[in-house]
Amino acid sequence: MSKILFVVTGADHWTLADGTKHPSGFWAEEAVAPYEAFKAAGHEVVVATPGGVVPTVDRGSLAPAVNGGQEGADKVTAALASFTELQHPIDLADVVLGDYAAVFYPGGHGPMEDLAVDAESGSLLTLALESGKPLGVVCHGPAAMLAATKEDGSNTFAGYQVAAFTNAEEVQGGLADKAKWLLEDRLTEVGVQVQVAEPWAPHVIVDRNLVTGQNPASSAPLAAELLKKLA
């Protein structure tokens, strides 16, 4: 059995351009689907957050509308309840990368608030990428890449091909015109090569040890790719 580190946002909101705090956190499916896949494969999961705070689920991610109906919503809610490691996170500052076989970042708008500017997370991402360990990041999780820089100031992920939540999806989700910045734009600005696919369809990119997914539907396929790298 290997240990897989889940780095989860500690934010419970996303600050919009007008200063409004939009309730957020992590997106349920993006945490639950990989968690179930990793546990089924016999791996242990450890959750880390900035400051060791218990992470907040984005209530919107539990709605029937984004889970294919009430049955799907009930299923993801029940799965979240069984993900007991979320209630006992360690402090991101205390993470020793060598203790883990792989690292995974779920999304939700929360990472746009905290992980995008978190130096501890940025350093961990740089170390994980350079270590060759499988590193998975999905949806808005790639916002954390913005805090990953090399000694020369360049972005650690510059030149990597990634999938991330797209401008088109943000527009369709109804928040693009209210955002301070858009993830696809900001990643592109620092030299990350964002590969855009159809909105809301599963889309996973593998570039060396980095595995990224575009949206919630990409989280289960991403987990399958990470497991291949651990086999």
CSV table of C-alpha atoms in Angstrom, one decimal:
chain,number,residue,atom,x,y,z
A,1,MET,CA,0.0,0.0,0.0
A,2,SER,CA,1.3,3.5,-1.0
A,3,LYS,CA,0.2,6.8,0.5
A,4,ILE,CA,-1.2,9.4,-1.8
A,5,LEU,CA,-1.3,13.1,-0.7
A,6,PHE,CA,-4.4,15.1,-1.5
A,7,VAL,CA,-3.7,18.8,-1.3
A,8,VAL,CA,-7.1,20.5,-0.8
A,9,THR,CA,-8.0,24.2,-0.6
A,10,GLY,CA,-8.6,25.7,2.8
A,11,ALA,CA,-10.7,28.5,1.4
A,12,ASP,CA,-14.5,28.6,1.8
A,13,HIS,CA,-15.0,31.4,-0.7
A,14,TRP,CA,-13.7,33.0,-3.9
A,15,THR,CA,-13.3,36.8,-3.9
A,16,LEU,CA,-14.9,38.2,-7.1
A,17,ALA,CA,-13.8,41.4,-8.9
A,18,ASP,CA,-16.2,43.6,-7.0
A,19,GLY,CA,-15.0,42.2,-3.6
A,20,THR,CA,-18.0,39.9,-3.1
A,21,LYS,CA,-17.1,36.6,-1.4
A,22,HIS,CA,-18.7,33.9,-3.5
A,23,PRO,CA,-19.2,30.7,-1.4
A,24,SER,CA,-16.9,28.0,-2.6
A,25,GLY,CA,-14.4,25.4,-1.5
A,26,PHE,CA,-13.4,22.1,-3.1
A,27,TRP,CA,-15.6,20.4,-5.7
A,28,ALA,CA,-17.1,17.2,-4.4
A,29,GLU,CA,-16.8,14.9,-7.4
A,30,GLU,CA,-13.1,15.9,-8.0
A,31,ALA,CA,-12.2,14.7,-4.5
A,32,VAL,CA,-14.6,11.8,-4.2
A,33,ALA,CA,-14.0,10.0,-7.6
A,34,PRO,CA,-10.2,9.9,-7.3
A,35,TYR,CA,-10.5,9.0,-3.6
A,36,GLU,CA,-12.7,6.0,-4.3
A,37,ALA,CA,-10.4,4.9,-7.1
A,38,PHE,CA,-7.2,5.1,-5.0
A,39,LYS,CA,-8.8,3.4,-2.0
A,40,ALA,CA,-10.2,0.6,-4.2
A,41,ALA,CA,-6.6,0.1,-5.5
A,42,GLY,CA,-5.4,-0.4,-2.0
A,43,HIS,CA,-3.8,3.0,-1.4
A,44,GLU,CA,-3.9,5.2,1.7
A,45,VAL,CA,-5.0,8.8,1.3
A,46,VAL,CA,-3.7,11.7,3.5
A,47,VAL,CA,-5.3,15.2,3.2
A,48,ALA,CA,-3.2,18.3,3.6
A,49,THR,CA,-4.6,21.9,3.6
A,50,PRO,CA,-3.0,25.3,4.3
A,51,GLY,CA,-2.9,25.7,8.0
A,52,GLY,CA,-4.4,22.2,8.5
A,53,VAL,CA,-7.9,23.6,8.4
A,54,VAL,CA,-10.8,21.2,7.7
A,55,PRO,CA,-11.7,21.9,4.0
A,56,THR,CA,-15.1,23.2,3.0
A,57,VAL,CA,-17.0,21.5,0.2
A,58,ASP,CA,-18.6,23.8,-2.4
A,59,ARG,CA,-22.3,23.3,-1.7
A,60,GLY,CA,-23.0,23.8,-5.4
A,61,SER,CA,-21.1,20.6,-6.1
A,62,LEU,CA,-23.7,18.6,-4.2
A,63,ALA,CA,-26.7,19.8,-6.2
A,64,PRO,CA,-28.7,17.4,-8.4
A,65,ALA,CA,-28.2,19.7,-11.4
A,66,VAL,CA,-24.4,18.9,-11.5
A,67,ASN,CA,-24.7,15.3,-10.5
A,68,GLY,CA,-27.1,14.0,-13.1
A,69,GLY,CA,-30.1,14.2,-10.8
A,70,GLN,CA,-31.1,13.5,-7.2
A,71,GLU,CA,-29.7,10.0,-7.2
A,72,GLY,CA,-26.3,11.2,-8.3
A,73,ALA,CA,-26.4,14.0,-5.7
A,74,ASP,CA,-27.2,11.5,-3.0
A,75,LYS,CA,-24.4,9.2,-4.1
A,76,VAL,CA,-21.8,11.9,-4.1
A,77,THR,CA,-23.0,13.2,-0.7
A,78,ALA,CA,-22.8,9.7,0.8
A,79,ALA,CA,-19.3,9.2,-0.8
A,80,LEU,CA,-18.1,12.5,0.7
A,81,ALA,CA,-19.3,11.4,4.1
A,82,SER,CA,-17.2,8.3,3.9
A,83,PHE,CA,-14.1,10.3,2.9
A,84,THR,CA,-13.3,10.7,6.6
A,85,GLU,CA,-9.7,11.8,6.0
A,86,LEU,CA,-11.1,15.2,5.0
A,87,GLN,CA,-12.0,15.8,8.6
A,88,HIS,CA,-8.4,15.2,9.8
A,89,PRO,CA,-6.1,17.1,7.5
A,90,ILE,CA,-2.4,17.7,8.2
A,91,ASP,CA,-0.8,21.2,7.8
A,92,LEU,CA,0.5,21.7,4.3
A,93,ALA,CA,3.7,23.1,5.9
A,94,ASP,CA,4.4,19.8,7.6
A,95,VAL,CA,4.2,17.6,4.4
A,96,VAL,CA,7.3,15.6,3.7
A,97,LEU,CA,7.1,14.7,0.0
A,98,GLY,CA,9.2,11.5,0.4
A,99,ASP,CA,6.4,10.0,2.5
A,100,TYR,CA,4.1,9.8,-0.6
A,101,ALA,CA,4.0,7.9,-3.8
A,102,ALA,CA,1.9,10.5,-5.6
A,103,VAL,CA,0.3,13.9,-5.1
A,104,PHE,CA,-3.2,15.0,-6.2
A,105,TYR,CA,-4.9,18.4,-6.2
A,106,PRO,CA,-8.7,18.5,-6.6
A,107,GLY,CA,-10.4,21.7,-7.8
A,108,GLY,CA,-13.4,23.9,-7.0
A,109,HIS,CA,-13.0,27.7,-7.0
A,110,GLY,CA,-11.3,27.5,-3.6
A,111,PRO,CA,-7.7,27.0,-5.1
A,112,MET,CA,-8.2,30.3,-7.0
A,113,GLU,CA,-8.4,32.0,-3.6
A,114,ASP,CA,-5.6,30.4,-1.6
A,115,LEU,CA,-3.5,27.9,-3.4
A,116,ALA,CA,-2.9,30.2,-6.4
A,117,VAL,CA,-0.7,32.4,-4.0
A,118,ASP,CA,0.4,29.8,-1.5
A,119,ALA,CA,4.2,29.5,-1.4
A,120,GLU,CA,4.2,26.2,0.5
A,121,SER,CA,2.0,24.6,-2.1
A,122,GLY,CA,4.1,26.1,-4.9
A,123,SER,CA,7.2,24.6,-3.4
A,124,LEU,CA,5.6,21.2,-3.0
A,125,LEU,CA,4.4,21.3,-6.6
A,126,THR,CA,7.9,22.1,-7.8
A,127,LEU,CA,9.4,19.3,-5.8
A,128,ALA,CA,6.8,16.9,-6.9
A,129,LEU,CA,7.2,17.7,-10.5
A,130,GLU,CA,11.0,17.4,-10.3
A,131,SER,CA,10.9,14.2,-8.3
A,132,GLY,CA,9.2,12.3,-11.1
A,133,LYS,CA,6.4,11.2,-8.8
A,134,PRO,CA,2.9,11.0,-10.4
A,135,LEU,CA,1.3,14.4,-9.9
A,136,GLY,CA,-2.4,14.9,-10.7
A,137,VAL,CA,-4.2,18.2,-10.8
A,138,VAL,CA,-7.8,18.7,-12.0
A,139,CYS,CA,-10.2,21.6,-13.0
A,140,HIS,CA,-9.4,24.7,-11.0
A,141,GLY,CA,-6.7,22.8,-9.1
A,142,PRO,CA,-4.1,24.1,-11.7
A,143,ALA,CA,-4.5,27.5,-10.1
A,144,ALA,CA,-2.0,26.2,-7.6
A,145,MET,CA,0.6,26.0,-10.4
A,146,LEU,CA,0.7,29.8,-10.5
A,147,ALA,CA,2.5,29.8,-7.1
A,148,ALA,CA,5.1,27.3,-8.4
A,149,THR,CA,8.2,29.1,-9.5
A,150,LYS,CA,11.9,28.3,-10.1
A,151,GLU,CA,14.8,30.2,-8.6
A,152,ASP,CA,15.0,32.4,-11.7
A,153,GLY,CA,11.4,33.4,-11.2
A,154,SER,CA,10.0,31.4,-14.1
A,155,ASN,CA,7.0,29.2,-13.6
A,156,THR,CA,7.8,25.5,-12.9
A,157,PHE,CA,5.2,24.3,-15.3
A,158,ALA,CA,6.1,26.6,-18.2
A,159,GLY,CA,6.3,24.5,-21.4
A,160,TYR,CA,4.1,21.7,-19.9
A,161,GLN,CA,0.9,20.7,-21.7
A,162,VAL,CA,-2.0,20.8,-19.3
A,163,ALA,CA,-5.8,20.5,-19.1
A,164,ALA,CA,-7.5,23.0,-16.8
A,165,PHE,CA,-10.9,24.7,-16.4
A,166,THR,CA,-11.4,26.7,-19.5
A,167,ASN,CA,-12.6,30.3,-20.2
A,168,ALA,CA,-15.6,28.8,-22.1
A,169,GLU,CA,-16.6,26.7,-19.1
A,170,GLU,CA,-16.3,29.7,-16.8
A,171,VAL,CA,-18.5,31.7,-19.1
A,172,GLN,CA,-21.1,28.9,-19.3
A,173,GLY,CA,-20.9,28.5,-15.5
A,174,GLY,CA,-21.9,32.2,-15.2
A,175,LEU,CA,-19.0,33.6,-13.3
A,176,ALA,CA,-16.5,34.6,-16.0
A,177,ASP,CA,-17.6,38.3,-16.1
A,178,LYS,CA,-17.5,38.5,-12.3
A,179,ALA,CA,-14.0,37.0,-11.9
A,180,LYS,CA,-10.8,39.0,-11.1
A,181,TRP,CA,-9.0,36.7,-13.5
A,182,LEU,CA,-9.6,33.5,-15.5
A,183,LEU,CA,-7.5,30.4,-15.0
A,184,GLU,CA,-6.9,29.6,-18.7
A,185,ASP,CA,-5.6,33.1,-19.3
A,186,ARG,CA,-3.3,33.2,-16.3
A,187,LEU,CA,-1.8,29.8,-16.9
A,188,THR,CA,-1.1,30.8,-20.5
A,189,GLU,CA,0.5,34.1,-19.4
A,190,VAL,CA,3.1,32.2,-17.4
A,191,GLY,CA,4.0,29.8,-20.2
A,192,VAL,CA,1.8,26.8,-19.4
A,193,GLN,CA,0.4,25.2,-22.6
A,194,VAL,CA,-3.4,24.8,-21.9
A,195,GLN,CA,-5.0,22.3,-24.2
A,196,VAL,CA,-8.6,23.3,-24.5
A,197,ALA,CA,-11.3,20.6,-25.3
A,198,GLU,CA,-15.1,20.5,-25.5
A,199,PRO,CA,-16.7,22.2,-22.4
A,200,TRP,CA,-17.7,19.7,-19.7
A,201,ALA,CA,-16.5,16.6,-21.5
A,202,PRO,CA,-13.8,14.4,-19.9
A,203,HIS,CA,-10.3,15.6,-21.0
A,204,VAL,CA,-7.1,14.4,-19.5
A,205,ILE,CA,-3.5,15.3,-20.6
A,206,VAL,CA,-0.4,13.3,-19.6
A,207,ASP,CA,2.9,15.2,-19.9
A,208,ARG,CA,5.7,13.3,-18.3
A,209,ASN,CA,4.8,12.7,-14.7
A,210,LEU,CA,2.1,15.4,-14.7
A,211,VAL,CA,-1.5,14.3,-15.3
A,212,THR,CA,-4.2,17.0,-15.6
A,213,GLY,CA,-7.9,17.2,-16.2
A,214,GLN,CA,-10.1,19.9,-17.5
A,215,ASN,CA,-13.3,19.7,-15.4
A,216,PRO,CA,-15.2,17.6,-12.9
A,217,ALA,CA,-15.9,14.9,-15.5
A,218,SER,CA,-12.2,14.5,-16.0
A,219,SER,CA,-11.5,13.5,-12.3
A,220,ALA,CA,-12.2,9.8,-12.6
A,221,PRO,CA,-10.2,9.3,-15.9
A,222,LEU,CA,-7.4,11.3,-14.3
A,223,ALA,CA,-7.3,9.0,-11.3
A,224,ALA,CA,-7.1,6.0,-13.7
A,225,GLU,CA,-4.1,7.5,-15.4
A,226,LEU,CA,-2.4,8.2,-12.0
A,227,LEU,CA,-3.0,4.6,-11.0
A,228,LYS,CA,-1.3,3.4,-14.2
A,229,LYS,CA,1.8,5.4,-13.2
A,230,LEU,CA,1.7,3.7,-9.7
A,231,ALA,CA,1.3,0.2,-11.0
